[in-house]
mmCIF file of C-alpha atoms in Angstrom:
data_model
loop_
_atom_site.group_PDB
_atom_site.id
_atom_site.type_symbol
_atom_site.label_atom_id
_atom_site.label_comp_id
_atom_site.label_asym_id
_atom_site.label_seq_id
_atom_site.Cartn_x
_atom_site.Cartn_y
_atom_site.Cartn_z
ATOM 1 C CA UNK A 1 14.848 20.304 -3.446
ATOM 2 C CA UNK A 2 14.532 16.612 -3.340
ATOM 3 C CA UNK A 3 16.870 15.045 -5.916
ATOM 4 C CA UNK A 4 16.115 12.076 -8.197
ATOM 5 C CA UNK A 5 19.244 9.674 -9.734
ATOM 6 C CA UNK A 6 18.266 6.883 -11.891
ATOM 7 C CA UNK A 7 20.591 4.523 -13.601
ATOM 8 C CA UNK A 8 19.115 5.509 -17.169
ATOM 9 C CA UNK A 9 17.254 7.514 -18.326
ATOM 10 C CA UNK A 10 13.506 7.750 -18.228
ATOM 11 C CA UNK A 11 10.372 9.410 -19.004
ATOM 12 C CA UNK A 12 9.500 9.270 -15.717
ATOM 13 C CA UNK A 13 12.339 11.463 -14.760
ATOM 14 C CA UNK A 14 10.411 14.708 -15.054
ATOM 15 C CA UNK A 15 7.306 13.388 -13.428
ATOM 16 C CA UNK A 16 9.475 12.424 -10.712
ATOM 17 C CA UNK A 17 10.969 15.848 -10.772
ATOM 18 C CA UNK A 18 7.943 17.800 -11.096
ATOM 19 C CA UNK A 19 7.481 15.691 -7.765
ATOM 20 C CA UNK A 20 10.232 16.959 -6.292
ATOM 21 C CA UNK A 21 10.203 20.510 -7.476
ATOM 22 C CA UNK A 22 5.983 21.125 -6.213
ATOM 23 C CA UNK A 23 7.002 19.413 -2.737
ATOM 24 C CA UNK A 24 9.956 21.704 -2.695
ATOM 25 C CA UNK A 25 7.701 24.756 -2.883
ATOM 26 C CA UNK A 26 5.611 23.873 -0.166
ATOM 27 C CA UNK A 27 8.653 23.641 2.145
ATOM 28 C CA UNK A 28 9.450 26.080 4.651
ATOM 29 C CA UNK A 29 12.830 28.401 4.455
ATOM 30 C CA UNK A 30 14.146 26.212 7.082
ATOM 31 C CA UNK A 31 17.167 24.089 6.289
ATOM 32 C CA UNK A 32 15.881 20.441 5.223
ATOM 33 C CA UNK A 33 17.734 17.041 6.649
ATOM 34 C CA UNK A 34 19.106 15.367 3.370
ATOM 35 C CA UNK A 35 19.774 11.089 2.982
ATOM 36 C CA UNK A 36 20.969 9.378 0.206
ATOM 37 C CA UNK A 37 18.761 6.325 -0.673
ATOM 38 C CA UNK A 38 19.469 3.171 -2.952
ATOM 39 C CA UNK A 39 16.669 1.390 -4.004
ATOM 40 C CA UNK A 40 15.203 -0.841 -6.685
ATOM 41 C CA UNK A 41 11.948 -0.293 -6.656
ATOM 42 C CA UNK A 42 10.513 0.291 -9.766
ATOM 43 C CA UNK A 43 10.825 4.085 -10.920
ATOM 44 C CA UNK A 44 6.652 4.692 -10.878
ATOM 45 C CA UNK A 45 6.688 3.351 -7.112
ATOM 46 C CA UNK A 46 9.180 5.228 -5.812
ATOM 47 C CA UNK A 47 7.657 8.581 -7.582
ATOM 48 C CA UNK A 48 3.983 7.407 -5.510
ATOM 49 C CA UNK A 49 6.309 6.342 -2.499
ATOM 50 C CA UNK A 50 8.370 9.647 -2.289
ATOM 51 C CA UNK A 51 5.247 12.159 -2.767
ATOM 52 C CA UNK A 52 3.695 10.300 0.257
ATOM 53 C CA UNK A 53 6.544 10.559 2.327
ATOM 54 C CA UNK A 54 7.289 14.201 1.325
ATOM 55 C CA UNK A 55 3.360 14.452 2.708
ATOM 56 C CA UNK A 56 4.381 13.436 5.961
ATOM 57 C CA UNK A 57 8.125 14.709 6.011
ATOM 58 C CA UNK A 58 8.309 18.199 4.617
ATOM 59 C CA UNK A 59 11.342 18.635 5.808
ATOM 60 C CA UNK A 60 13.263 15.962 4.239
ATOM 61 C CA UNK A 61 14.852 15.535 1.060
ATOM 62 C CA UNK A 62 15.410 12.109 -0.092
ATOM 63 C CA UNK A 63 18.243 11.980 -2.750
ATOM 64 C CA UNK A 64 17.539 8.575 -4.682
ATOM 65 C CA UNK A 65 19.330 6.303 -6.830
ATOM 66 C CA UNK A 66 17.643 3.607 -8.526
ATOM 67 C CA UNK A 67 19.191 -0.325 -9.659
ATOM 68 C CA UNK A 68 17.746 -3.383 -10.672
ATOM 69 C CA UNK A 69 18.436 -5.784 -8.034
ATOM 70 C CA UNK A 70 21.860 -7.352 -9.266
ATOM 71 C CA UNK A 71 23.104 -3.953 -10.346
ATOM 72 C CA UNK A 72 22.660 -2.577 -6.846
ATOM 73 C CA UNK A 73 23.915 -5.492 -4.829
ATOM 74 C CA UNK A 74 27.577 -5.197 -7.272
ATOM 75 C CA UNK A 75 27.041 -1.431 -6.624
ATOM 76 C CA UNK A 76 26.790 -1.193 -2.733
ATOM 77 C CA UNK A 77 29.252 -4.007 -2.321
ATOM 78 C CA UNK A 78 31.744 -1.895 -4.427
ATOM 79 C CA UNK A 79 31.140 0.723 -2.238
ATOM 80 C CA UNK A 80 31.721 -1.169 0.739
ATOM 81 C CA UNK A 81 34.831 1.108 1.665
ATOM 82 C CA UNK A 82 32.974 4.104 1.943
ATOM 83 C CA UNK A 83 29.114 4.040 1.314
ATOM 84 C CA UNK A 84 27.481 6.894 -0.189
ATOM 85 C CA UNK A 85 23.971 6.515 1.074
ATOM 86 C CA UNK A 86 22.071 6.038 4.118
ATOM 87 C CA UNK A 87 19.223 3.975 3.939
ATOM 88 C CA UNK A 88 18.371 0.873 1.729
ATOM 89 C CA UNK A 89 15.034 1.165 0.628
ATOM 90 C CA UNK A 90 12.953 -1.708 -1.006
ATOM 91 C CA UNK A 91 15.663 -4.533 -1.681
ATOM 92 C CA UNK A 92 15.700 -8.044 -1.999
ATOM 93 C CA UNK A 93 15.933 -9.835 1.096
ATOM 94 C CA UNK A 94 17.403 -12.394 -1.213
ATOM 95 C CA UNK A 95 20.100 -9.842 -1.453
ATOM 96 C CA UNK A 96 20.175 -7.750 2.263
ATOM 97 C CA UNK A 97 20.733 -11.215 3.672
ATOM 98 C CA UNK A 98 24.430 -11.894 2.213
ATOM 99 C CA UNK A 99 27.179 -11.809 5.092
ATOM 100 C CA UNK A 100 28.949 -8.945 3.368
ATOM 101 C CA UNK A 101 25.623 -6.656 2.970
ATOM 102 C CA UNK A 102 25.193 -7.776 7.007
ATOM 103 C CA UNK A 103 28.605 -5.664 7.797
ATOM 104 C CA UNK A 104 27.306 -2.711 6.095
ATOM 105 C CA UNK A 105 24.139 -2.178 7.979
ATOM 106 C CA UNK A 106 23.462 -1.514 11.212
ATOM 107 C CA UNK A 107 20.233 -2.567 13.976
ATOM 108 C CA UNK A 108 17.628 -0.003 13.656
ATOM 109 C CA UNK A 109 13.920 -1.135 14.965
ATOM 110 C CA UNK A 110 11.538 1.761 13.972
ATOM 111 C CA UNK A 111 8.583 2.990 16.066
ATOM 112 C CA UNK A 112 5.969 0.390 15.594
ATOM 113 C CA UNK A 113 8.172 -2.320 14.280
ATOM 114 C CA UNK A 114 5.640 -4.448 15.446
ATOM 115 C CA UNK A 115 3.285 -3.558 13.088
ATOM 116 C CA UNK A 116 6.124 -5.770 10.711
ATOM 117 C CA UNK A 117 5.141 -9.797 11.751
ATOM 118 C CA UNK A 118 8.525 -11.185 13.529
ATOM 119 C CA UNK A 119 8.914 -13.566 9.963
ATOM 120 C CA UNK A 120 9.180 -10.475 7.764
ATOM 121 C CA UNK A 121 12.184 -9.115 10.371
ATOM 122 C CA UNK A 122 15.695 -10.247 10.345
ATOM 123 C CA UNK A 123 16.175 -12.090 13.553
ATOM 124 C CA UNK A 124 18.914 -9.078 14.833
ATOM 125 C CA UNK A 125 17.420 -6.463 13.823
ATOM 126 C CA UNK A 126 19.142 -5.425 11.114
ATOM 127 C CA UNK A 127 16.679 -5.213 7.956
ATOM 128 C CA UNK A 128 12.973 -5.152 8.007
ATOM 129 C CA UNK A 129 10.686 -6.219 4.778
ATOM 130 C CA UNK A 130 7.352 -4.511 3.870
ATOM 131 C CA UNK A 131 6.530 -5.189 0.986
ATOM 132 C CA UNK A 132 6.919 -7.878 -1.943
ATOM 133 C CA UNK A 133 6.373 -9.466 -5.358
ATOM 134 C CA UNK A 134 5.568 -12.592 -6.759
ATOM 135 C CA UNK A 135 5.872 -13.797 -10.347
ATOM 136 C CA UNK A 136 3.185 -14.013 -13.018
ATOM 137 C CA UNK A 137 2.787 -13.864 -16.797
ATOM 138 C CA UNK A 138 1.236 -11.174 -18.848
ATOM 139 C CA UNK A 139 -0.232 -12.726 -21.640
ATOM 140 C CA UNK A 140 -1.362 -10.792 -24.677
ATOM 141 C CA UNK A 141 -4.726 -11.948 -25.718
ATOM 142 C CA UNK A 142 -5.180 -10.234 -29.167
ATOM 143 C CA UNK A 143 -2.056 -11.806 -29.945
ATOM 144 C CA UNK A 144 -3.023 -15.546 -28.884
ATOM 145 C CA UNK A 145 -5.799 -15.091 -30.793
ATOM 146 C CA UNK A 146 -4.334 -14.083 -33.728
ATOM 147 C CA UNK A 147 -1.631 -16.732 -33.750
ATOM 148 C CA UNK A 148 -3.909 -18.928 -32.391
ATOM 149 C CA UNK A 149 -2.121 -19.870 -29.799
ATOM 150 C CA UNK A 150 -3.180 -21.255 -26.295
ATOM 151 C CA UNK A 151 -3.522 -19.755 -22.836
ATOM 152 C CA UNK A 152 -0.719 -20.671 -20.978
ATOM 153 C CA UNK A 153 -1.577 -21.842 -17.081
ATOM 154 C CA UNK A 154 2.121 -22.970 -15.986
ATOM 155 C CA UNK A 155 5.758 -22.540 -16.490
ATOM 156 C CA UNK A 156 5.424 -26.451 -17.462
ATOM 157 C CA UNK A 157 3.251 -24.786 -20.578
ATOM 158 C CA UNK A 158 5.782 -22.847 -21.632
ATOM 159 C CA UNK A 159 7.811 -25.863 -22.872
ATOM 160 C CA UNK A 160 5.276 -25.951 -25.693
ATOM 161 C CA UNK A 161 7.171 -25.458 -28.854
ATOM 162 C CA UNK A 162 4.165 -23.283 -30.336
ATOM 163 C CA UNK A 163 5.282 -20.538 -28.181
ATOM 164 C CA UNK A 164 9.024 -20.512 -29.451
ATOM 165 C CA UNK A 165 10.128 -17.161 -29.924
ATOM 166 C CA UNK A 166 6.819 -15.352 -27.986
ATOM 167 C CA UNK A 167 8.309 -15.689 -24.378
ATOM 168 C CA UNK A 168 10.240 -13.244 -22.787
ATOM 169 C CA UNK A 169 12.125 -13.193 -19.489
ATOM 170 C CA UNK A 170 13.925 -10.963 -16.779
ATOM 171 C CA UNK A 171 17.670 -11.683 -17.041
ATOM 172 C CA UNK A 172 18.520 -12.880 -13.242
ATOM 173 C CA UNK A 173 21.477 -11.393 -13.473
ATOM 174 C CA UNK A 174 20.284 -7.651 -12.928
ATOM 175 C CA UNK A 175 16.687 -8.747 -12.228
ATOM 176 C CA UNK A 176 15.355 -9.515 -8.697
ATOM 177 C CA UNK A 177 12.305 -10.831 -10.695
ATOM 178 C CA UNK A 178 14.391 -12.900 -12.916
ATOM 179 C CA UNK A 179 16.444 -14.811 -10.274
ATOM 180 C CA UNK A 180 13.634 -15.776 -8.162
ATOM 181 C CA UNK A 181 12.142 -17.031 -11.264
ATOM 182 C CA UNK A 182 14.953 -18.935 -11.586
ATOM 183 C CA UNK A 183 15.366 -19.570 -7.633
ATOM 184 C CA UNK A 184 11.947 -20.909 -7.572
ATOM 185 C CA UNK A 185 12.165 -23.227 -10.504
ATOM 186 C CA UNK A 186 15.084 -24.881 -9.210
ATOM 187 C CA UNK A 187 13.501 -25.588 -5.458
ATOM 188 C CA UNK A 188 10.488 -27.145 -7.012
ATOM 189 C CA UNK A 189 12.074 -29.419 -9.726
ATOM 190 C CA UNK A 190 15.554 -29.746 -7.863
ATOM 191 C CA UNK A 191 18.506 -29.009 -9.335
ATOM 192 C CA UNK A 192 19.020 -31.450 -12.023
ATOM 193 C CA UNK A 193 15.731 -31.377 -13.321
ATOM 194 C CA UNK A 194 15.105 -27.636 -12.804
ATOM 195 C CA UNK A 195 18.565 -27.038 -15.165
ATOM 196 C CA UNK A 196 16.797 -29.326 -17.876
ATOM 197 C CA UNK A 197 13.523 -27.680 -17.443
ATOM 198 C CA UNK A 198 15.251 -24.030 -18.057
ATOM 199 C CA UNK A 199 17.050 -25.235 -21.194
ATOM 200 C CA UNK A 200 13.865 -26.684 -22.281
ATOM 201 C CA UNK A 201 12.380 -23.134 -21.725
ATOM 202 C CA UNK A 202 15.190 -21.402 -23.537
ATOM 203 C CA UNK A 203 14.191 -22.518 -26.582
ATOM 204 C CA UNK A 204 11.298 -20.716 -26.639
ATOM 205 C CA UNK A 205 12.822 -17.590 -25.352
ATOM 206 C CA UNK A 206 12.796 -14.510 -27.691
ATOM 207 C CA UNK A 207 15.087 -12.139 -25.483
ATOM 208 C CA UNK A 208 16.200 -11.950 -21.811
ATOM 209 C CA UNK A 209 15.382 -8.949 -20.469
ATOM 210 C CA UNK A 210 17.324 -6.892 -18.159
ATOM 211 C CA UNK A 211 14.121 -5.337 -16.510
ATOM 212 C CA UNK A 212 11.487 -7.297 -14.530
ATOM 213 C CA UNK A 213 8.427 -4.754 -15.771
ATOM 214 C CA UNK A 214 9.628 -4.591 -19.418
ATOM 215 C CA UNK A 215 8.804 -8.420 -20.261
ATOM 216 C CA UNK A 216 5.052 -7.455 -19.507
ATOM 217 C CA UNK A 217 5.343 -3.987 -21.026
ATOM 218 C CA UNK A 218 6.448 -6.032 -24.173
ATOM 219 C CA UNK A 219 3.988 -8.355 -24.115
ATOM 220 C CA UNK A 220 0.876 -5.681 -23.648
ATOM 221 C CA UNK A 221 2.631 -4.002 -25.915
ATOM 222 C CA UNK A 222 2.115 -7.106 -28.727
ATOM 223 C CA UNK A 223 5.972 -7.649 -29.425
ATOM 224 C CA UNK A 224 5.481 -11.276 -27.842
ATOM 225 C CA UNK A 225 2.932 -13.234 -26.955
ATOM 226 C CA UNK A 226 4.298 -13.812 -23.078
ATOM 227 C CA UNK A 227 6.052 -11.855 -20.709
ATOM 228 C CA UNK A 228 6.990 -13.059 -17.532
ATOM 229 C CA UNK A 229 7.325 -10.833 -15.226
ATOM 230 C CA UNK A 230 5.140 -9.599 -11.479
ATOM 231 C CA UNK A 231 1.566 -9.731 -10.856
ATOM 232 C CA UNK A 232 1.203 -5.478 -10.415
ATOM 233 C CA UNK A 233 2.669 -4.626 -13.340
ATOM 234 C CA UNK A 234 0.070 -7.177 -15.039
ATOM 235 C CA UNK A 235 -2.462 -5.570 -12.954
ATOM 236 C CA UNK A 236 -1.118 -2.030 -13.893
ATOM 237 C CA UNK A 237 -1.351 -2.609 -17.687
ATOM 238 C CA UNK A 238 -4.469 -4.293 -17.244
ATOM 239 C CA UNK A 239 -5.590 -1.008 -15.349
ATOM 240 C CA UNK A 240 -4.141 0.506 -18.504
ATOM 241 C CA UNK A 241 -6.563 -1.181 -20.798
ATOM 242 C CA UNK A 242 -3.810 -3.289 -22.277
ATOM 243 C CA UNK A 243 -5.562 -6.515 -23.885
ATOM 244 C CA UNK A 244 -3.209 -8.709 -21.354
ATOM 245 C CA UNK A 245 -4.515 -11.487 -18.984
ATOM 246 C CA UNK A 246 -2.106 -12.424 -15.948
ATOM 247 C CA UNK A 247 -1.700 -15.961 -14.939
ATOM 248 C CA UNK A 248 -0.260 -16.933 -11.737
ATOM 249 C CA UNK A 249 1.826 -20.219 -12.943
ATOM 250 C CA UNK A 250 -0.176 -23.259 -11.179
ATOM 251 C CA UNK A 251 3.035 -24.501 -9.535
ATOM 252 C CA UNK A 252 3.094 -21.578 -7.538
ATOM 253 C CA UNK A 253 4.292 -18.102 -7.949
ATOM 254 C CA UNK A 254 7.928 -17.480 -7.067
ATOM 255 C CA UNK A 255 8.556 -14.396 -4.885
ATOM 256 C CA UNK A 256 10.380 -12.060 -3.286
ATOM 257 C CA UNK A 257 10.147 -9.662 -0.230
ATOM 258 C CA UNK A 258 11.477 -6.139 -0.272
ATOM 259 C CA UNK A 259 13.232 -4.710 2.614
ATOM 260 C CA UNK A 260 14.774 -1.760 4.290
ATOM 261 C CA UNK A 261 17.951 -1.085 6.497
ATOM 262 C CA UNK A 262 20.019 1.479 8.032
ATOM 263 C CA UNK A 263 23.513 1.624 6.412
ATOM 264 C CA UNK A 264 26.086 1.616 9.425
ATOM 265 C CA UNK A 265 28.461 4.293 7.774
ATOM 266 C CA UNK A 266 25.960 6.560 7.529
ATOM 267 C CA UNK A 267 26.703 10.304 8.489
ATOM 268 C CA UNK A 268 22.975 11.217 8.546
ATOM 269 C CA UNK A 269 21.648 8.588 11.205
ATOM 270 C CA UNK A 270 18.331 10.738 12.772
ATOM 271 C CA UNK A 271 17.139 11.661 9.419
ATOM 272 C CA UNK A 272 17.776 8.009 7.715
ATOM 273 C CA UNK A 273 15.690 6.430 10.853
ATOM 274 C CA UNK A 274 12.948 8.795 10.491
ATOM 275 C CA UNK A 275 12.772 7.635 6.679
ATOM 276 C CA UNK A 276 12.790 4.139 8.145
ATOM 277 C CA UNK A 277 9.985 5.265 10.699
ATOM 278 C CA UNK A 278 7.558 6.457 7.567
ATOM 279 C CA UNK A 279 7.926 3.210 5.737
ATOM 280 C CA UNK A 280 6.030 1.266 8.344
ATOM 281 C CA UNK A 281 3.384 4.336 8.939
ATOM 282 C CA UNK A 282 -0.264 3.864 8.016
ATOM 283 C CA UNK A 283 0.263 6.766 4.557
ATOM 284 C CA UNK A 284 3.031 4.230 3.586
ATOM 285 C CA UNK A 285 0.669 1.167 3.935
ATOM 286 C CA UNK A 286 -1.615 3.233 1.407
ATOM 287 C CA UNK A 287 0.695 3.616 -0.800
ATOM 288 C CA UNK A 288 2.219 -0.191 -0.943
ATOM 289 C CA UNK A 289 -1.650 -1.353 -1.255
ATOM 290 C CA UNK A 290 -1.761 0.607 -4.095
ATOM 291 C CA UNK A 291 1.201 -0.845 -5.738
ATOM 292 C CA UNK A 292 1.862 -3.992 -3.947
ATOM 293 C CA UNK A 293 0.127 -7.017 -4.028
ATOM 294 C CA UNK A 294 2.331 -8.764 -1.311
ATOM 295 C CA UNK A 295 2.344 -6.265 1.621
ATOM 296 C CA UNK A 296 3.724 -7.106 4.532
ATOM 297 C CA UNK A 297 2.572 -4.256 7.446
ATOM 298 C CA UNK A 298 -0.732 -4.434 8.885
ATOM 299 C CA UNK A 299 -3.658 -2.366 8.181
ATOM 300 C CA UNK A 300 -4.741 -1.471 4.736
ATOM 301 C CA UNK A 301 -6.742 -4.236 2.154
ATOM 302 C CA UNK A 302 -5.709 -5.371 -0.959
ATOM 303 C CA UNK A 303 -7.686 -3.018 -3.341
ATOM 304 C CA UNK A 304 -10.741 -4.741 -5.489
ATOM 305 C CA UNK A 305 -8.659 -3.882 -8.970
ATOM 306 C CA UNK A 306 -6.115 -6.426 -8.022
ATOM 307 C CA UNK A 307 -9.145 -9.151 -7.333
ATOM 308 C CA UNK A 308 -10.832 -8.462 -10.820
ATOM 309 C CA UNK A 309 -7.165 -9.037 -12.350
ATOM 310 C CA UNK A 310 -6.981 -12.373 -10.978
ATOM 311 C CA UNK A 311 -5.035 -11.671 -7.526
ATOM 312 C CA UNK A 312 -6.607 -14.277 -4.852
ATOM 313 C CA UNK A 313 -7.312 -12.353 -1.374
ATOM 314 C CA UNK A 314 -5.184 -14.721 0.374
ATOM 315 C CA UNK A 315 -1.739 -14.445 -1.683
ATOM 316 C CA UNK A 316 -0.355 -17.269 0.366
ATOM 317 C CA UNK A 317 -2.508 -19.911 -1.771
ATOM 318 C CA UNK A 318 -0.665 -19.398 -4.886
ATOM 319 C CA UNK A 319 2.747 -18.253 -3.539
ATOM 320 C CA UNK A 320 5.770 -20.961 -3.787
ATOM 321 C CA UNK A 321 7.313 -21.666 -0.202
ATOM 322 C CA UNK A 322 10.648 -19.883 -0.854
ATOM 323 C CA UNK A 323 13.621 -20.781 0.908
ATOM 324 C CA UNK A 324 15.005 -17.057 0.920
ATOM 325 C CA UNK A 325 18.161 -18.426 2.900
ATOM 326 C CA UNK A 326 18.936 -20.717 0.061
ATOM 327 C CA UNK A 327 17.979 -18.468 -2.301
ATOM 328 C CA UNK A 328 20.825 -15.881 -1.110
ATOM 329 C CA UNK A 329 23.466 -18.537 -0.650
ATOM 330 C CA UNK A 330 23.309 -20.361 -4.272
ATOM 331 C CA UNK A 331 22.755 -16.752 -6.046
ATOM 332 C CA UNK A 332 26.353 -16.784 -7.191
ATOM 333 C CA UNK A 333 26.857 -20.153 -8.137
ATOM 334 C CA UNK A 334 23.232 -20.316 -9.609
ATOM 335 C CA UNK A 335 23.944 -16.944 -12.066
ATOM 336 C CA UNK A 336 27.559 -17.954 -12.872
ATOM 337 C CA UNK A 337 25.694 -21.454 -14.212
ATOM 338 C CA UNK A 338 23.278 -19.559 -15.919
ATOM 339 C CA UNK A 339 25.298 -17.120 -17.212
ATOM 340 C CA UNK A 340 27.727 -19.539 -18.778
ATOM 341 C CA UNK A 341 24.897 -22.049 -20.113
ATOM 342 C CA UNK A 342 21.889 -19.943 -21.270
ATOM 343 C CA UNK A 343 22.771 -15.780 -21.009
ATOM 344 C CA UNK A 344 22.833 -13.977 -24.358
#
């Protein structure tokens, strides 16, 4: 049976193994290839993700563990002396693009990489990205009005002091979405004014969050007026009838692409780089449209839901030039700053 391992736990655990178990009937008696794969794709994507694949590849049991961002990048690079998985599913390319993540994986160009433009592929070979996220605020309506409070269009907005104590944040520590928040802020202001504009912004901060969904789940929720967080969860609680609005921040969205690699240690190489095949098959590109709202492989549309929520058709208009490369090499000196001047 296809196994699930999250790094807390969830309510999604036993829809993700009710997953499991019903694909797990439908398999034949045959022995089933098993890889291990770390990802940090959110635990709802990955249960969408997994039933496509298993739709595709009965015969394969894909044995998941689940990290924020941060979390997995201290996790694989602990276990740089003997991995314990086989693929990496979904990551940062903020974080696949360290030196020390580069030793650990391996050049593996699927069937129909070319589907994957040449500036979502690492120049060697090495990691490919197919999907990705961009920033955006879910802003609860009922509780603007109540407060009255205004609609917030930019992160510059957020310096307002009437919104001290309604804004909440992904801590970029663990977050992907957090740190290229963060990232993003600092490449458009510079450095010394993109510090000031962050403490400015602290002081309306309520909580950092370790999670990059569960500043909009808060938000929709009503426990603050602002989450920042990414546009498809926005979309998703919107979809959810949650009384939130999303705003893209008018300096442009900070963003992120996810990608996918072969670990070199791995003992189960032909069934990790037919994993690798699916995620650049045309089921795959179904199910990233219907998550996704940057995806990365061609074919598929962006769904009309996404459009009504605010999401332009041509994501590159509101999407802040990120300098992934720079991104990667400041991380540590960027969260040890942050951690020091503004974490609690």
């Amino acid at each position: 049976m296809t196994a699930f391992m999250f790094s807390k736990h969830s309510a999604l655990r036993h829809l993700l193994a009710g997953v499991a178990f019903s694909a797990a009937m439908g398999m034949a008696v045959a022995q089933a290839d098993d890889i291990t794969v770390y990802t940090s794709y959110e635990e709802d994507e990955i249960a969408a993700f997994l039933k496509r694949a298993k739709e595709d590849l009965p015969d394969l049991n894909v044995n998941v563990l689940r990290l924020s961002t941060g979390d997995l990048h201290a996790r694989i690079l602990a276990e740089a002396d003997n991995p314990q998985h086989d693929v990496i599913w979904g990551w940062a390319v903020t974080s696949m693009i360290d030196p020390r993540i580069g030793e650990l994986i391996e050049v593996y160009e699927p069937a129909n990489i070319e589907r994957v433009p040449a500036k979502f592929r690492d120049k060697d070979g090495k990691w490919f990205a197919t999907t990705g996220y961009m920033a955006a605020f879910c802003v609860n309506k009922e509780v603007l009005e109540k407060k009255g409070l205004p609609m917030p269009t930019s992160w510059e907005d957020l310096l307002n002091p009437v919104y001290k104590g309604e804004v909440v944040m992904p801590n970029p520590a663990s977050s992907g979405t957090g740190y290229l928040m963060v990232s993003s802020i600092l490449q458009e202001k510079g450095e010394e004014e993109g510090w000031k504009f962050l403490q400015g912004l602290d002081k309306n901060i309520a909580q950092y969050i370790k999670s990059g969904s569960r500043p909009c789940n808060a938000a929709s929720e009503g426990e603050f007026a602002i989450g920042a967080s990414f546009a498809l969860r926005a979309i998703k609680n919107i979809q959810s009838g949650y009384p939130v609005a999303m705003v893209i921040p008018a300096e442009g969205a900070g963003n992120e692409l996810e990608a996918n690699a072969l670990v070199a240690a791995s003992k189960n190489k032909d069934a990790a780089k037919r994993f690798l095949d699916w995620t650049i098959s045309d089921n795959a590109v179904k199910g990233y449209y219907d998550w996704k709202e940057i995806v990365t492989v061609t074919g598929g549309s962006m769904p009309e839901n996404f459009k009504e929520a605010g999401l332009p058709e041509d994501i590159s208009s509101v999407l802040w030039d990120m300098d992934f490369a720079w991104s990667a090499e400041n991380r540590q000196r960027i969260l040890e700053r942050w951690q020091r001047e503004l974490e609690r």
